[in-house]
Tab-separated table of C-alpha atoms in Angstrom:
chain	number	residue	atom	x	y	z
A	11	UNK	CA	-77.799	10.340	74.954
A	12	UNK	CA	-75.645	13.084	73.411
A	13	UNK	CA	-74.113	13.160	70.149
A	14	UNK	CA	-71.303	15.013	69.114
A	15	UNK	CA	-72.536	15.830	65.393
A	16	UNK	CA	-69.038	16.221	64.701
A	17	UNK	CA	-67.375	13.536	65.335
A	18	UNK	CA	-66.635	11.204	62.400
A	19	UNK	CA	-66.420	7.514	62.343
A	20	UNK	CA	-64.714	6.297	59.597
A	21	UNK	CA	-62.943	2.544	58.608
A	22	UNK	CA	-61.316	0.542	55.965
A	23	UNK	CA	-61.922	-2.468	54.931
A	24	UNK	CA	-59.269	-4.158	52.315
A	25	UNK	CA	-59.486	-6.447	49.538
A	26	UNK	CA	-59.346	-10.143	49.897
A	27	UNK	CA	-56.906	-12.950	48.032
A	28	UNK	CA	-58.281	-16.362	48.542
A	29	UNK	CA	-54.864	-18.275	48.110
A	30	UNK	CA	-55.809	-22.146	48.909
A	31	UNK	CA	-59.338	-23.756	49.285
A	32	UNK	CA	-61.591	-21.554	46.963
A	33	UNK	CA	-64.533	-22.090	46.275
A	34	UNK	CA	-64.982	-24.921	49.156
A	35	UNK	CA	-66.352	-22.190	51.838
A	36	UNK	CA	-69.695	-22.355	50.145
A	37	UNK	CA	-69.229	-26.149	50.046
A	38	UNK	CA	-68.662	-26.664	54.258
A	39	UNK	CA	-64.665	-27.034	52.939
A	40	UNK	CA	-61.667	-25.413	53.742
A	41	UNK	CA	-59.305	-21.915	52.713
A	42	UNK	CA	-56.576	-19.874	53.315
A	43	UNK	CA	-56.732	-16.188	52.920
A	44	UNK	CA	-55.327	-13.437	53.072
A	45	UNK	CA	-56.256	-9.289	53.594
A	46	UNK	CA	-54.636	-7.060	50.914
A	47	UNK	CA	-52.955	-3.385	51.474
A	48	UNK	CA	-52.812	-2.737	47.820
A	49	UNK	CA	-56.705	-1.662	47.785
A	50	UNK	CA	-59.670	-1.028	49.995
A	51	UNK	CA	-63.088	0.232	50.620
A	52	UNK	CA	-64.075	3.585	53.153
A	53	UNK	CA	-66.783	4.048	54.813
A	54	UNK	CA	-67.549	7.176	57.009
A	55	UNK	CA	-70.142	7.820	58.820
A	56	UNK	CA	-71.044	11.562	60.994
A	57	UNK	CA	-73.775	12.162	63.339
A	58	UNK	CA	-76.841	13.483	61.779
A	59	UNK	CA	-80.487	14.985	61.937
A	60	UNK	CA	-81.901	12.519	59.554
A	61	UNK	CA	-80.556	9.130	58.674
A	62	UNK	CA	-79.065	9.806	55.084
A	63	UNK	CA	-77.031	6.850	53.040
A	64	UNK	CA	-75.111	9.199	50.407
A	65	UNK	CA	-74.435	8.176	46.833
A	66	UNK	CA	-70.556	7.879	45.278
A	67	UNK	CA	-69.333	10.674	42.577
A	68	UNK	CA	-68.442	7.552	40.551
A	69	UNK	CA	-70.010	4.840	41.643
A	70	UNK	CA	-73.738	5.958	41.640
A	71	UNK	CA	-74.077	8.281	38.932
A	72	UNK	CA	-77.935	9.123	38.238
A	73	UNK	CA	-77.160	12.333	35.681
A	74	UNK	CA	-75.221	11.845	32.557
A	75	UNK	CA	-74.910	14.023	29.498
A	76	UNK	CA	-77.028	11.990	27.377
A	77	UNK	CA	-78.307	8.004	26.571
A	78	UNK	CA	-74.783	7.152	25.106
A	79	UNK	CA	-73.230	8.301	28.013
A	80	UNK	CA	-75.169	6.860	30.235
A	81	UNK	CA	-74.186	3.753	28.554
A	82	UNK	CA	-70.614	3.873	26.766
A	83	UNK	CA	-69.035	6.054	29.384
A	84	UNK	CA	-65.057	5.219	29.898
A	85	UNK	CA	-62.900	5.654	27.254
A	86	UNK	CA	-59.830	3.387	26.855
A	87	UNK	CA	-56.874	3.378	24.585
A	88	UNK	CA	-57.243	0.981	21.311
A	89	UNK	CA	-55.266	-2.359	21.451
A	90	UNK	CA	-55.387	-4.830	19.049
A	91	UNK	CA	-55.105	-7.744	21.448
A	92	UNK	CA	-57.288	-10.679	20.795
A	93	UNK	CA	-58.092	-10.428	24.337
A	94	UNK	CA	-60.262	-7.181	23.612
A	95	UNK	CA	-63.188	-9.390	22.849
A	96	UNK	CA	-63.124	-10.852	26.155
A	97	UNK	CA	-62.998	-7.044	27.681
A	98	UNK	CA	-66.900	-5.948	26.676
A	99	UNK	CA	-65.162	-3.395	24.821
A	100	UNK	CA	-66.990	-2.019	21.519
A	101	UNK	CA	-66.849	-0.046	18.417
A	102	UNK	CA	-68.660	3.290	18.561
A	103	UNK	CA	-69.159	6.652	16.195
A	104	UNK	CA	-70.909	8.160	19.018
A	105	UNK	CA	-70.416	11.492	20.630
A	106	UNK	CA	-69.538	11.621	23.965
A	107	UNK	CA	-69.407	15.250	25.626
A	108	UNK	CA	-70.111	17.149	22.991
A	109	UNK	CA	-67.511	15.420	20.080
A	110	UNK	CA	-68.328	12.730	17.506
A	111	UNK	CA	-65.212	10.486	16.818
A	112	UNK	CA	-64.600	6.653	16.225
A	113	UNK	CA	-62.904	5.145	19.600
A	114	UNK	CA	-63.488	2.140	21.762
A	115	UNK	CA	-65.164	1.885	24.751
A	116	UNK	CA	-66.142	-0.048	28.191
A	117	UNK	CA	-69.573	-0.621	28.499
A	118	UNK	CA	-70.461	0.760	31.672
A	119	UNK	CA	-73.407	-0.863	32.364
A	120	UNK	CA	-72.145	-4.517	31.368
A	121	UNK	CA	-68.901	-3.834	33.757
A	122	UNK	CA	-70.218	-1.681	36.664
A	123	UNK	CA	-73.658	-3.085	36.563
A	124	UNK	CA	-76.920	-1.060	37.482
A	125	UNK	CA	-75.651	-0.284	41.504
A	126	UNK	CA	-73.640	1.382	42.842
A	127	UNK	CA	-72.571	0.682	46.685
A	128	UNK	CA	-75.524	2.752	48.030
A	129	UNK	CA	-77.390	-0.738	48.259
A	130	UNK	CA	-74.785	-2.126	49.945
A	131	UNK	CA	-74.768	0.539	52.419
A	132	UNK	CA	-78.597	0.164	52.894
A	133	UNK	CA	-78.549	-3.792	53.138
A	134	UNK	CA	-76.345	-3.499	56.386
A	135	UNK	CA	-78.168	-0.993	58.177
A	136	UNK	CA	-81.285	-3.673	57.617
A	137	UNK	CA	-78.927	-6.826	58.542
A	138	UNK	CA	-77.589	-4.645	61.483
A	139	UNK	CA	-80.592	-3.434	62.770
A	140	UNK	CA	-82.513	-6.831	62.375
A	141	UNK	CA	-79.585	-8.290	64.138
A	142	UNK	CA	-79.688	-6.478	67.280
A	143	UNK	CA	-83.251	-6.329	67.733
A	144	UNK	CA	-83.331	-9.955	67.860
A	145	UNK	CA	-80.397	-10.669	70.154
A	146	UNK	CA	-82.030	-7.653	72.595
A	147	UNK	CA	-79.485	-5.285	71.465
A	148	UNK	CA	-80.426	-2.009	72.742
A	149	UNK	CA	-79.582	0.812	70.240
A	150	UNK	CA	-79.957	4.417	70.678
A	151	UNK	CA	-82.275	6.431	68.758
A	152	UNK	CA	-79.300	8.928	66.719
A	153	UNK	CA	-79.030	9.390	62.871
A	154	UNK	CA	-76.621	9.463	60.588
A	155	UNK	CA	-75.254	10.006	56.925
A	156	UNK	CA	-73.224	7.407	55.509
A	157	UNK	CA	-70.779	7.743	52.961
A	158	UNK	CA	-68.441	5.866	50.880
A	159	UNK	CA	-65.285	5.454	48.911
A	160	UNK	CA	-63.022	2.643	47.333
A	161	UNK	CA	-60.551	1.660	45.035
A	162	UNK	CA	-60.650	-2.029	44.626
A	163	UNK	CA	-61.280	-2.886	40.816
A	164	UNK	CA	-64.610	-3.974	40.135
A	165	UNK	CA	-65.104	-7.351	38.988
A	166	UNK	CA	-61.563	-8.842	39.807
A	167	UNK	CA	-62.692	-11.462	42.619
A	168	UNK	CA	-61.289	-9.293	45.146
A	169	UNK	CA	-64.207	-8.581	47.320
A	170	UNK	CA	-64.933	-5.319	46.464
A	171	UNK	CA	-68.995	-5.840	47.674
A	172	UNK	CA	-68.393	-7.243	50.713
A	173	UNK	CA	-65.361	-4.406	51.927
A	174	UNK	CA	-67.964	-1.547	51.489
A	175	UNK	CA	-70.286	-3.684	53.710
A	176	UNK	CA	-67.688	-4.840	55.937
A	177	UNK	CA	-66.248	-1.237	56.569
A	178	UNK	CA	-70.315	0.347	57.139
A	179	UNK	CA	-70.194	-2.873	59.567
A	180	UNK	CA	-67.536	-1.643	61.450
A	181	UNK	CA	-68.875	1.820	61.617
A	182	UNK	CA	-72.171	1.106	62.634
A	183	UNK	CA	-70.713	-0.895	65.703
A	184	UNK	CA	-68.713	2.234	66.722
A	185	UNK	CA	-71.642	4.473	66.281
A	186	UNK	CA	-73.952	2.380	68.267
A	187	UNK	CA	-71.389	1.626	70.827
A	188	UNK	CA	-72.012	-2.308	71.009
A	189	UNK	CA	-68.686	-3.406	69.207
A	190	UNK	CA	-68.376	-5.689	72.495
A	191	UNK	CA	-71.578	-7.054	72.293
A	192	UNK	CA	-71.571	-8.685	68.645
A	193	UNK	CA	-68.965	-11.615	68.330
A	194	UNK	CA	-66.107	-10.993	65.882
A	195	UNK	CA	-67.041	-14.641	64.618
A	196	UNK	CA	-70.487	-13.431	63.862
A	197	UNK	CA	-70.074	-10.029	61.738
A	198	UNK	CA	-69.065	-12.033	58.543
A	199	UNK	CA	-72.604	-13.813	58.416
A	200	UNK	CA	-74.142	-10.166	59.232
A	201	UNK	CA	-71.488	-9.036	56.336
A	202	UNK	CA	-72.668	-12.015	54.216
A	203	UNK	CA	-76.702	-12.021	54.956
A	204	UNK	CA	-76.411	-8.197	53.578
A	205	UNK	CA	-75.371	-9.385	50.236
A	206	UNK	CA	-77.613	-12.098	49.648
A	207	UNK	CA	-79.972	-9.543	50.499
A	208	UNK	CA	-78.935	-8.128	46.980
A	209	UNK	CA	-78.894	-11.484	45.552
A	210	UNK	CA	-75.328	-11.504	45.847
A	211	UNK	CA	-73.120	-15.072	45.462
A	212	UNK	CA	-70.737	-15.777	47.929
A	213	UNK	CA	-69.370	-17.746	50.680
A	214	UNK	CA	-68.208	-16.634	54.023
A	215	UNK	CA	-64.223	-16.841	53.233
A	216	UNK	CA	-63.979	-12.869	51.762
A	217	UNK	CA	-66.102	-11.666	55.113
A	218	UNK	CA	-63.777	-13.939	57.349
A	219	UNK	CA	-60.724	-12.524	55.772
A	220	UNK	CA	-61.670	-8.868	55.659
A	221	UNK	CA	-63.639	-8.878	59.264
A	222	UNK	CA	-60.748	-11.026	60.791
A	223	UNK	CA	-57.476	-9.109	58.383
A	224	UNK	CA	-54.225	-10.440	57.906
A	225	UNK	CA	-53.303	-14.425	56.767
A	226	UNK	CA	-56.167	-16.875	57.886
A	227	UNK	CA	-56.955	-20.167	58.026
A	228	UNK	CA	-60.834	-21.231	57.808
A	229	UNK	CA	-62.772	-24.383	58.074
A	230	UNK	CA	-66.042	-24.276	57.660
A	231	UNK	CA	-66.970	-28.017	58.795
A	232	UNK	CA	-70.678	-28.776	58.454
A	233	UNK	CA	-70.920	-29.709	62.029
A	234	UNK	CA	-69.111	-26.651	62.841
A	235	UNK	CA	-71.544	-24.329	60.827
A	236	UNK	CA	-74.929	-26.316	62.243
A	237	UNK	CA	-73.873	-26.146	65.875
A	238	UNK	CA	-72.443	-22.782	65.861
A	239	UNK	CA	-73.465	-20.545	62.947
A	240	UNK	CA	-70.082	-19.905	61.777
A	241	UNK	CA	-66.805	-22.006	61.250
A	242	UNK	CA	-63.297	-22.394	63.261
A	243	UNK	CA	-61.501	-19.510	61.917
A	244	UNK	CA	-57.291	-19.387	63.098
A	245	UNK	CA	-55.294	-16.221	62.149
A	246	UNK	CA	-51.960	-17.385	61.118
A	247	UNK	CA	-48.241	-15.476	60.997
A	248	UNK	CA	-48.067	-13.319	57.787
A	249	UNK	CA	-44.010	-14.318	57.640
A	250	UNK	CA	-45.142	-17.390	56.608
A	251	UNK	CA	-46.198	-16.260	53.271
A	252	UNK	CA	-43.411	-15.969	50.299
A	253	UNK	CA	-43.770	-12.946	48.173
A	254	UNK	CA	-47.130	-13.460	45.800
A	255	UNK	CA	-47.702	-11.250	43.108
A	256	UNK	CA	-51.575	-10.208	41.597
A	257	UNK	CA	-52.392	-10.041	37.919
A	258	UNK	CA	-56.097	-8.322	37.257
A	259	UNK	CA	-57.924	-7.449	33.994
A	260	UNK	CA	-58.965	-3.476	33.738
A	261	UNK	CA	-62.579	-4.472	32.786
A	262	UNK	CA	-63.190	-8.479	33.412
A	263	UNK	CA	-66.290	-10.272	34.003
A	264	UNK	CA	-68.997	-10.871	36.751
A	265	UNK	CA	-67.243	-12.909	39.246
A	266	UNK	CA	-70.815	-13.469	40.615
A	267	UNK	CA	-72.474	-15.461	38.249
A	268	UNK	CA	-69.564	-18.118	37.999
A	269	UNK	CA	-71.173	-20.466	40.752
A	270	UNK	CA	-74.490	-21.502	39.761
A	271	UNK	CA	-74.303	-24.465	37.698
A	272	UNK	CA	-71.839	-26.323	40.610
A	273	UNK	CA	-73.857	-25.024	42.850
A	274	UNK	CA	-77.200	-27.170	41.607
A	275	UNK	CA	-74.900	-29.812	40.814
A	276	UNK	CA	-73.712	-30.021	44.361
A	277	UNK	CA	-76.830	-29.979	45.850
A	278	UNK	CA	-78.189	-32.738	43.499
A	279	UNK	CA	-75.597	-35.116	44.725
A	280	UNK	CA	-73.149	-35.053	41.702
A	281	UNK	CA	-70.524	-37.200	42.833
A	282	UNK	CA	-67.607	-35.664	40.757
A	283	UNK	CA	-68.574	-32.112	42.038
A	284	UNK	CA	-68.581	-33.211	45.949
A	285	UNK	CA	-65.587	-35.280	45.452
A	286	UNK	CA	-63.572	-32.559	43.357
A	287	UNK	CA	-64.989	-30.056	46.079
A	288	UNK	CA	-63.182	-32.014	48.876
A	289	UNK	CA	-60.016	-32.534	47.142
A	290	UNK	CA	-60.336	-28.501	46.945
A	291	UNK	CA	-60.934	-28.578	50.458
A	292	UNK	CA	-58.037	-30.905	51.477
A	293	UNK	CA	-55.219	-27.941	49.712
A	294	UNK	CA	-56.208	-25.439	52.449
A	295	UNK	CA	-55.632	-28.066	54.711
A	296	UNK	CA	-51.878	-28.986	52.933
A	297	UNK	CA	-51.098	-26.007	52.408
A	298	UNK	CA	-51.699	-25.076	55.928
A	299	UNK	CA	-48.812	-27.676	56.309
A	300	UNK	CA	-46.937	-26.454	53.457
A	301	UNK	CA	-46.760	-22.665	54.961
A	302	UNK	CA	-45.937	-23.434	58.423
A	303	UNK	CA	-42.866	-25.555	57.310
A	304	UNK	CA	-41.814	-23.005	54.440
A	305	UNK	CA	-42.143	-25.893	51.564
A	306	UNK	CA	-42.525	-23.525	48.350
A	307	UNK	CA	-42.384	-25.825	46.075
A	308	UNK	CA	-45.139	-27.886	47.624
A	309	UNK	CA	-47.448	-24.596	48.066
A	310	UNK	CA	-46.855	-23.952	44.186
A	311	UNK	CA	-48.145	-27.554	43.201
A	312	UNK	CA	-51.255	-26.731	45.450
A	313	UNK	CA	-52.068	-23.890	44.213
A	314	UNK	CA	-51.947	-25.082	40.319
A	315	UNK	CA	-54.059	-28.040	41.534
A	316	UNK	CA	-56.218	-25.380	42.768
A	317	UNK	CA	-57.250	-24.107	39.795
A	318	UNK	CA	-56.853	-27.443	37.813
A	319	UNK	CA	-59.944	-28.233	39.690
A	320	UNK	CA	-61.830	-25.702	39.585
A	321	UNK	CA	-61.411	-25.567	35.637
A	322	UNK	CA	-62.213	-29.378	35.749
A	323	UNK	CA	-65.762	-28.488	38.038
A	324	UNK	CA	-66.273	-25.301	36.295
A	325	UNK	CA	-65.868	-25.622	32.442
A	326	UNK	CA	-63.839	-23.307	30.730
A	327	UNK	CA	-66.696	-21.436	29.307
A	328	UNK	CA	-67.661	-20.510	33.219
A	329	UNK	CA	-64.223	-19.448	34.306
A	330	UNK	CA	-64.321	-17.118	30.755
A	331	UNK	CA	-61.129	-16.886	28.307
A	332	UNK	CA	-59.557	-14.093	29.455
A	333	UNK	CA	-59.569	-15.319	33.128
A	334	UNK	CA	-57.938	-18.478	32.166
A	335	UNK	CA	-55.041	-16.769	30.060
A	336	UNK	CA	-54.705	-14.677	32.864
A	337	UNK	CA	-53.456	-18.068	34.902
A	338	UNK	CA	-51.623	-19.522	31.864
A	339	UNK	CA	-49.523	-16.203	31.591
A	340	UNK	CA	-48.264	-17.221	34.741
A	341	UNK	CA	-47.614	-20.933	33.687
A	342	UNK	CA	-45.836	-20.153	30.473
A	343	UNK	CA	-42.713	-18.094	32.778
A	344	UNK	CA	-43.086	-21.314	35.148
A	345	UNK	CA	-45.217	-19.669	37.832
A	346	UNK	CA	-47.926	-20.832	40.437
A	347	UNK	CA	-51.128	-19.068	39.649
A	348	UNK	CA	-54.778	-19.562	40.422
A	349	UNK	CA	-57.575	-17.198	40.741
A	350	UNK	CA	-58.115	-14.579	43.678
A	351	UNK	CA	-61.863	-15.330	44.007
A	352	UNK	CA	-64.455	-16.251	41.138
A	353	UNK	CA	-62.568	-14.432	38.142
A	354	UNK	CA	-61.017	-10.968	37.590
A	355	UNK	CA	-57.866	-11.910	39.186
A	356	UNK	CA	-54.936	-14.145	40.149
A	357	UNK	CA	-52.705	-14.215	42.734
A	358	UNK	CA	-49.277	-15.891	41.318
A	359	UNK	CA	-46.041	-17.390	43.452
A	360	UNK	CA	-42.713	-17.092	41.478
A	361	UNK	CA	-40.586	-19.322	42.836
A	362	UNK	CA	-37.540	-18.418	40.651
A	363	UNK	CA	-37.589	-14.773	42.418
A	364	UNK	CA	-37.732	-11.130	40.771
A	365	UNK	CA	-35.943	-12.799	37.287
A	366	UNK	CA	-38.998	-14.985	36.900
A	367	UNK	CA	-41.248	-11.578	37.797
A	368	UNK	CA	-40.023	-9.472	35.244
A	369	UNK	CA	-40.455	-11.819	32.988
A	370	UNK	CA	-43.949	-12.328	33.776
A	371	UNK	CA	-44.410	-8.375	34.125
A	372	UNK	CA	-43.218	-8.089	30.784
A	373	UNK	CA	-45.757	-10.756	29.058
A	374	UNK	CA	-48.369	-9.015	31.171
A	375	UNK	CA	-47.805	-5.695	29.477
A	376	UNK	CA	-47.456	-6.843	26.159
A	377	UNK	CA	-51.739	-8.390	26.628
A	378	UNK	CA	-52.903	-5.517	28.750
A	379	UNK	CA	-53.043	-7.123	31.976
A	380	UNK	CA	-52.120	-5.456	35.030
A	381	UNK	CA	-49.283	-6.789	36.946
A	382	UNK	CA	-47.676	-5.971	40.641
A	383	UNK	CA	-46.460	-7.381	43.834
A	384	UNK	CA	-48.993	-8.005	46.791
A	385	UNK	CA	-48.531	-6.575	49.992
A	386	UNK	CA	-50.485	-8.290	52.851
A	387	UNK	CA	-52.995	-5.617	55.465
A	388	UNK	CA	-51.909	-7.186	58.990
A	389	UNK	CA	-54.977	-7.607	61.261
A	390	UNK	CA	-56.611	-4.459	62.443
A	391	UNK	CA	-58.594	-6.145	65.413
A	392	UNK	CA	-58.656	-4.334	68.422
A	393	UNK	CA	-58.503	-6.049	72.157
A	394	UNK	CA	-61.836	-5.114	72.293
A	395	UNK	CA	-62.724	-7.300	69.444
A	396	UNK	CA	-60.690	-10.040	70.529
A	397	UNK	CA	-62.956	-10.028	73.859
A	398	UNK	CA	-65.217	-11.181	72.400
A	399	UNK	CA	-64.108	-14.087	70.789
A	400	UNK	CA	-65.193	-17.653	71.337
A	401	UNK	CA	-62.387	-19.618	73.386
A	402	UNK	CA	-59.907	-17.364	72.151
């Protein structure tokens, strides 16, 4: 067939808030998310001669002015708050393009890690690929370069990974012209099977939420997930939600390694971590309830039960200092918070209205945290898409 080499594919894919339920999806439990306008991840992809996957500016540097800027490479202003020794920042003498002088700064490789999005990228096209050939999915033989771009703060449990891999997803389906032939309930366990790839920890809720967009409501019932590969996933009406409000740190920690230990436990048979695990389960399932009939007060108490339990499960030397001041911030002004994802970030319900905001804005500032008001991404599916849903 003929390709146009200039026509241009490109899609967004935005960052994810897990509001009730988290961390149950791993656990065959229940949550509520929701997609977020405030960032997202681009992919583009244009009709090529050779199949090329290009590297980020920023986000997959190989060529640096020297060792210690490969290493120490963002500056950031000095703060004396105690909360710097949660933020991997350190003490250095040494020059940095060209200039020797005493400052403080992120350590890029503790923060950003080794990879860029590149491998993310590449894991997809594998998934994909694999995919297709196995379901008989015919695919013609045209290349391509694939680029990307994002602004979703790394780190911050807000799904950065999984949006670059959701938006090549999306891409790749245009591309290929077979959008109609892969099941909207499938392409988060494409999405998620590309980041274990990479040794990535997850659950399906982030793919759901940024594959699906817009306020949903997930259960992901053993029985459900053994009979049909995925779980009963129901979009829900984004009035429902009150205004919510996100607080992130500028350089937090790895919101992937926060899992393991519950994990094992789990799958040991620990009876406190699959009891606690249900009663995490059961606040998607209230709060479900709780949205539909506009009970604020009762979606507050569910979300700080939320992340009682998880800091019960977890430990507080999991969940990390700064991500647990991060919640109490919140408390202190009298607000609902819990975390986003696995750390990084917290989504926080003021039910006392803008007064209560400032003054949570304010005590924000004052530690270095960054505050503002979350605006939901309605769904983006197309009819197409919905065509293809089961018993929709």
């Amino acid at each position: 067939m003929g390709i146009d080499k200039d026509a241009v594919i490109e899609h967004r894919a935005y960052a994810r808030v897990g509001l009730l339920g988290n961390p149950s999806d791993v656990y065959y439990g229940r949550t509520i998310s929701f997609t977020l306008a405030n960032f997202w991840a681009s992919v583009k992809l244009q009709p090529s001669d050779h199949l090329m996957i290009l590297p980020h500016p920023a986000h997959d540097l190989v060529q640096f002015d020297s060792l210690p800027h490969l290493v120490l490479l963002y500056p950031i202003p000095f703060s004396s708050s105690v909360f710097d020794l949660g933020m991997r920042v350190l003490e250095s003498g040494l020059g940095v393009g060209g200039s020797s002088y005493c400052a403080k700064f992120v350590d890029r490789l503790s923060t950003d890690g080794y990879y860029g999005g590149v491998r993310l990228l590449m894991a997809i096209c594998k998934i994909f690929h694999n995919y297709c050939k196995e379901n008989n999915i015919s695919l013609h033989e045209g290349n391509f370069k694939l680029s990307y771009d994002t602004n979703i703060p790394r780190q911050t449990g807000l799904s950065g990974s999984s949006a670059i891999v959701c938006a090549a997803l999306s891409c790749l389906l245009d591309f290929y012209k077979v959008r109609h032939l892969i099941k909207v309930e499938v392409r988060p366990n494409l999405i998620l099977n590309a980041e274990k790839e990479l040794g990535i920890v997850a659950g399906l809720q982030d793919r759901v939420a940024q594959v699906y967009g817009g306020l949903v409501y997930m259960d992901f019932d053993k029985k459900l997930m053994d009979d049909l590969g995925h779980g009963n996933y129901t979009p829900m009406d984004l009035n429902l939600l009150p205004l919510l409000y996100l607080i992130y740190a500028e350089n937090p920690s790895d919101s992937g390694k926060v899992h393991n230990t519950v994990r094992q436990r789990w799958l040991n048979g620990d009876e406190f971590i699959i009891s606690s695990m249900k009663k995490v389960a059961d606040i998607a399932l209230e709060g479900r309830t709780a949205l539909i009939e506009k009970d604020h007060a009762e979606l507050a108490t569910l979300m700080n039960r939320n992340f009682d339990l998880r800091r019960e499960m977890f430990g507080d030397e999991a969940l990390g200092a700064m991500n647990i001041e991060m919640v109490e911030i919140a408390r202190r002004v009298g607000a609902a918070s819990k975390f986003t994802g696995s750390g990084g970030a917290v989504v926080v319900f003021c039910p006392e209205g803008s007064s209560q905001a400032s003054l949570l804005e304010d005590a924000c500032k004052k530690i270095g945290f960054a505050f503002q008001p979350l605006e939901v991404k309605p769904s983006m599916l197309t009819q197409e898409d919905l065509e293809t849903m089961s018993s929709k």
